[in-house]
Amino acid sequence: MAPALVLATPAGITTLAAPEGAPVAVRTAARGGPELSGEGFRLVRAAATTVVVARTGAGLLYGLHSLLRNASALAEGEVLDEVHEPAQAIRMLDHWDNLVTHPVMGQVERGYSGGSLFWSEGRLREDLSRVEEYARLLASTGINRIAVNNVNVHAAEARLLTDGLEDVARLAEVFRRQAIRTHLSVSFAAPITVGGLGTADPLDEEVQRWWAQAAERVWARIPDFGGFVVKADSEGQPGPFAYGRDHADGANLLARAVAPHGGTVFWRAFVYDHRQDWRDRSTDRARAAHDHFAPLDGRFHDAVVLQVKHGPMDFQVREPVSPVIAAMPGTRLAVELQVTQEYTGQQKHVCYLGPMWSEVLRFPLWGEGGATVADVAGGRGPGARPGGVVAVSNAGDDEFWTGHPLAQANLYALGRLAWAPQLDPVAVLEEWIRLTFGPDEALAALLHRIMDGSWRTYEDYTAPLGVGFMVRPGHHYGPDVDGYEYTPWGTYHFADRDGIGVDRTRASGTGYAGQYPAPWREVYESPRTCPDELLLFFHHVPYGHVLSDGTTVVQHVYDTHFRGAQAAAELVGLWAGARGRVEERTWARVRDLLEEQARSAREWRDQLTTYFLRHSGVPDAHGRAISS
Amino acid sequence: MAPALVLATPAGITTLAAPEGAPVAVRTAARGGPELSGEGFRLVRAAATTVVVARTGAGLLYGLHSLLRNASALAEGEVLDEVHEPAQAIRMLDHWDNLVTHPVMGQVERGYSGGSLFWSEGRLREDLSRVEEYARLLASTGINRIAVNNVNVHAAEARLLTDGLEDVARLAEVFRRQAIRTHLSVSFAAPITVGGLGTADPLDEEVQRWWAQAAERVWARIPDFGGFVVKADSEGQPGPFAYGRDHADGANLLARAVAPHGGTVFWRAFVYDHRQDWRDRSTDRARAAHDHFAPLDGRFHDAVVLQVKHGPMDFQVREPVSPVIAAMPGTRLAVELQVTQEYTGQQKHVCYLGPMWSEVLRFPLWGEGGATVADVAGGRGPGARPGGVVAVSNAGDDEFWTGHPLAQANLYALGRLAWAPQLDPVAVLEEWIRLTFGPDEALAALLHRIMDGSWRTYEDYTAPLGVGFMVRPGHHYGPDVDGYEYTPWGTYHFADRDGIGVDRTRASGTGYAGQYPAPWREVYESPRTCPDELLLFFHHVPYGHVLSDGTTVVQHVYDTHFRGAQAAAELVGLWAGARGRVEERTWARVRDLLEEQARSAREWRDQLTTYFLRHSGVPDAHGRAISS
């Protein structure tokens, strides 16, 4: 007899066809077993029957996707009784999609996968069949919320709140079927630009009324609408500072409007001075979010989730964890990750980000054994206020969804790690490989060789020892060591003929290290205890400074760049072995991109090694050729 | 009795109203006097009558403009007998105007004066009244040829040869009234893209026939059409290399088509590898034009004018004169200058370029006393083959024509120096000031203080000792010392912790210095004899290298940048004294721009001094504050 799977719904027991023809049982939690949340599920297997138990349709959906990715739960004779609950109640994707193509940023800001899945020429697409597929894809990873327009809200997007509401409702309908709630990014200035008021002051009663009415309109049309995402007082976006108010005033204004409807305000903590004077070495962009927000802890409304980038800067390939996350026990916090590879190869380079996110989510904010980033976001840290995980999508209307076919793994891993941060990211990758390419052992082994260490390889040939922003200004692709060095963006490395790095110590630097609780404030304070991979983030050191492995800083740059470029170059040859094992179009797309990656990695290697040689005058210890 | 001016035309003597009510006489040369060219004129004054003598309407036109700018020729009692002949028979302006706005380059490529005077949304403007004014303005400076579309020819512009011919004819009609002949920039690939042929090979008979027929069509409609401007095999434009042909083959193809109609082909010598490997220090973009074109000397058709940029790179604030100009006695050469301030402040900075052009045009190519650049261009050098002066216009539909009101002086000076290169550029500026602002002595003195030395001031705070391209890539505004250092554009300075500059000597460098005839090949070869202002163009020297005035290279950078930024800062205060002496709108526009110039000059100073301090480690000898 084939293994059986039974689905129980409130309406009774239904037997469905399952993979390999097995019957499936799903039932509501009313039938007993441990307490389940609305999204949790229980898998029980005895003899030849697997039962999925859940309290809601969403729980059943996740339970079924769980079985689809783990067919062994259906294996005959296997005994099973597992409860699955999401670590994060909020598992959200933000789309930086513009309704109309922006002259500089294109249609999808920092998008590398074609146009928007949703919008075309200012309106919702007529044909939403790909959105339906996308919603199912997201649900299979565990995503339960989506924001459908760019956080930089231009004129066309601002009108989604009003004229465009029918478009949003159509989208919400599609996502609702996959248990995903829809959100809008809104402009803090909307009362002026859309509402025609003379102010957007959060303490103004007319403004408060305007937001309350706007929320009423939206929820009247879309009863399960999720809420608003706001980028305020950031990189030119309007915000409460214009009225002498702080970010708690601003966020709470919107929170009071959405709370009666069960909505949430996602208020971004990405606030810093983007017109900094590069001559000023005391101002430190890394400090900005903590300086702005930590003093406001406890003042945010319950309907506000403060959305904090995982690092203090901006999605670099290597950053320390943001000190804001440990500093606001009285505030709901969501950690913001970036699936779209703005600074990590723009979906031209293979860069599997699961290991980075895993490091971030499992980072012990108060030292080994203490609460992690995922704990705080999940409401299991001090203060016990649940937020979640929010990430910027990498999907577009490209035929492979993500430009680089292998970048799909990042979208998958994001959802899985948001649900279960304790998962081994390589095991998550294994899931994606099996689900995508089937049971080809040799292909899976090959993909692991290409992808498992790809984030560290990318770090090797781009960003040494925690230095970021050595990229071409504007588009952020490819190397330009001094590209941001004399700009207003606050992103400097201060290289000179003697050394490099940013002194962020309390003793002699910007004091940023002091924004961490113990033990990190001490660990980061000294170059002797600071982890090598963050050395130049926290310290300005001579090129001859010796790292924990005995090499010098400059030799480390040479070694990692030669190693990384070599690893990138080898990928093309490895991938030749996949030909015939994947669809030819997929294979060819990956091949073309791997060639670009190899070229680009060489360019990174050569520019970085030349720059460090020209500045330090120190030749490579191994005598490899470096242009001078 | 008022001074009298009599105009004699072939139809007889006419008396006209002249400035100050004086009668004017103009007559044809048939009435005697020295031999005049078609554009020359003679001014004769005896007693109370001034007579303008010319052979043609153009000559009379230039004679009258000459009187307008020099009212003293009408002064009673003044005795006068002057013959004026243009030094250059070709005095041409190229417009880099696109018919449709280019997504990156805008409507006018490298234009800083608004949109095109001619084109709007792919068609000629309906209202040509400003073009009529512009044509009169150009005629008053002596310009006699104009190319009305960008040398980078896109799809819309390519069709000017066919569908758009009526538009060109309307323009030609306006310019004709001011003795200016109209030209088109054409694409070498037009036989394919416009003509539908399978090739553009210059040795293909069908291609030859296509160009002959295209020329016939154009001249049938516009009998005094001037000819074609071609940018071939340059920065991505198509050219003869694709067919294994050389540039003489390419240029002569078009020349044979236009010659029967009295037309001219302006073939640009701006050919270089724009995909150079920055690691390769042996390839030298400065060599490229000479390497490509000098071997072709003698092979170009008489209807070809080879259009050579005045320096070997690309309109930098300081370059040596192009060695091509001395190397091709068997070829008609035009010197190309850039009135639009791409690398000289983009019409945000005051930068009067007359002194630079004067240096270029009067440069003795074979040493003191020998033939100059202007001589070669005018057909008075070895080979005696006349070309001319061609320049890129700085005019647009801005209300002041040139964005910065004071940038009009460059447009004026270009025409005047093309006609008479021996003129003192400050005297030319004086003409412009009087013609523009009238007889206000104090204002004139103020403008001279602001403008006379403005090119050297701009050089002071931007480009030290012949280094170029320390600008932001792409738009070319503002400093970025390493911006082009690791790019494919061939524009490097090779700064490291020890020194800076490009070794272009025969002895140890790229050999570029050897492209010059004596004495310059020897003068430039040694850092001891190389002029300081070109030192880093020809030599890589240590920061401590001592210049002719006893300062070191690094100290020179500090001194010139502090001096230049200080001079720029003082302009704002000076200009305050002009208030009430010029129209308020003009005054305010200049004031705003001077403030931007002061800000930008500080930025240049600070980035350059910081960069040199970080690299050299040498502090300023005068203890001024430099960020490190």
mmCIF file of N, CA, C and O in Angstrom, chain B residues 74 154 180 216 233-234 262 302 326 361 365 373 377 418 467 505 519 555 578 582:
data_model
loop_
_atom_site.group_PDB
_atom_site.id
_atom_site.type_symbol
_atom_site.label_atom_id
_atom_site.label_comp_id
_atom_site.label_asym_id
_atom_site.label_seq_id
_atom_site.Cartn_x
_atom_site.Cartn_y
_atom_site.Cartn_z
ATOM 1 N N LEU B 74 34.867 105.301 -37.373
ATOM 2 C CA LEU B 74 33.940 106.330 -37.854
ATOM 3 C C LEU B 74 34.278 107.705 -37.267
ATOM 4 O O LEU B 74 33.580 108.684 -37.528
ATOM 5 N N HIS B 154 22.519 59.328 -34.026
ATOM 6 C CA HIS B 154 21.577 58.276 -33.651
ATOM 7 C C HIS B 154 20.554 58.110 -34.777
ATOM 8 O O HIS B 154 20.653 58.748 -35.821
ATOM 9 N N ILE B 180 26.397 81.909 -43.827
ATOM 10 C CA ILE B 180 26.847 80.702 -43.126
ATOM 11 C C ILE B 180 26.320 79.475 -43.871
ATOM 12 O O ILE B 180 25.123 79.390 -44.175
ATOM 13 N N GLU B 216 23.755 64.073 -54.120
ATOM 14 C CA GLU B 216 22.977 64.751 -55.181
ATOM 15 C C GLU B 216 21.643 65.251 -54.642
ATOM 16 O O GLU B 216 21.222 66.373 -54.936
ATOM 17 N N ASP B 233 34.762 55.184 -36.453
ATOM 18 C CA ASP B 233 35.640 54.310 -35.664
ATOM 19 C C ASP B 233 36.084 54.990 -34.381
ATOM 20 O O ASP B 233 37.260 54.920 -34.004
ATOM 21 N N SER B 234 35.159 55.633 -33.707
ATOM 22 C CA SER B 234 35.512 56.405 -32.528
ATOM 23 C C SER B 234 34.420 56.251 -31.490
ATOM 24 O O SER B 234 33.250 56.531 -31.771
ATOM 25 N N GLY B 262 31.026 70.915 -54.721
ATOM 26 C CA GLY B 262 31.745 71.922 -53.936
ATOM 27 C C GLY B 262 31.642 71.696 -52.448
ATOM 28 O O GLY B 262 31.865 72.620 -51.649
ATOM 29 N N ASP B 302 41.158 66.020 -51.894
ATOM 30 C CA ASP B 302 41.166 67.465 -51.668
ATOM 31 C C ASP B 302 39.910 67.965 -50.963
ATOM 32 O O ASP B 302 39.923 69.046 -50.350
ATOM 33 N N ALA B 326 51.560 68.973 -36.953
ATOM 34 C CA ALA B 326 52.831 69.196 -37.654
ATOM 35 C C ALA B 326 53.185 68.037 -38.587
ATOM 36 O O ALA B 326 54.167 68.108 -39.321
ATOM 37 N N LEU B 361 46.688 78.449 -31.031
ATOM 38 C CA LEU B 361 46.758 78.893 -32.437
ATOM 39 C C LEU B 361 48.106 79.516 -32.761
ATOM 40 O O LEU B 361 48.576 79.430 -33.890
ATOM 41 N N LEU B 365 55.000 75.321 -34.224
ATOM 42 C CA LEU B 365 55.112 73.859 -34.278
ATOM 43 C C LEU B 365 56.542 73.383 -34.502
ATOM 44 O O LEU B 365 56.879 72.255 -34.141
ATOM 45 N N VAL B 373 50.261 76.805 -35.417
ATOM 46 C CA VAL B 373 49.059 75.997 -35.640
ATOM 47 C C VAL B 373 48.098 76.745 -36.567
ATOM 48 O O VAL B 373 47.541 76.167 -37.507
ATOM 49 N N ALA B 377 46.711 75.488 -40.232
ATOM 50 C CA ALA B 377 45.275 75.399 -40.494
ATOM 51 C C ALA B 377 44.870 76.337 -41.631
ATOM 52 O O ALA B 377 43.995 76.018 -42.435
ATOM 53 N N ALA B 418 39.446 82.764 -34.790
ATOM 54 C CA ALA B 418 39.513 81.978 -36.027
ATOM 55 C C ALA B 418 39.774 82.915 -37.204
ATOM 56 O O ALA B 418 40.524 82.585 -38.118
ATOM 57 N N VAL B 467 48.129 67.384 -15.564
ATOM 58 C CA VAL B 467 47.306 66.204 -15.306
ATOM 59 C C VAL B 467 45.869 66.524 -15.715
ATOM 60 O O VAL B 467 45.359 67.593 -15.403
ATOM 61 N N THR B 505 58.047 59.702 -22.495
ATOM 62 C CA THR B 505 59.316 59.943 -23.190
ATOM 63 C C THR B 505 59.641 58.797 -24.141
ATOM 64 O O THR B 505 59.060 57.721 -24.065
ATOM 65 N N PRO B 519 61.989 71.473 -32.227
ATOM 66 C CA PRO B 519 62.728 71.149 -31.002
ATOM 67 C C PRO B 519 61.869 70.452 -29.943
ATOM 68 O O PRO B 519 62.400 70.039 -28.922
ATOM 69 N N GLN B 555 54.117 70.607 -3.276
ATOM 70 C CA GLN B 555 53.866 71.953 -2.752
ATOM 71 C C GLN B 555 53.182 72.819 -3.806
ATOM 72 O O GLN B 555 52.322 73.644 -3.479
ATOM 73 N N ALA B 578 28.986 94.958 -9.534
ATOM 74 C CA ALA B 578 28.350 95.095 -10.849
ATOM 75 C C ALA B 578 26.848 95.308 -10.731
ATOM 76 O O ALA B 578 26.177 95.586 -11.724
ATOM 77 N N VAL B 582 24.391 96.089 -14.692
ATOM 78 C CA VAL B 582 23.864 95.174 -15.725
ATOM 79 C C VAL B 582 22.423 94.868 -15.340
ATOM 80 O O VAL B 582 22.015 95.084 -14.190
#
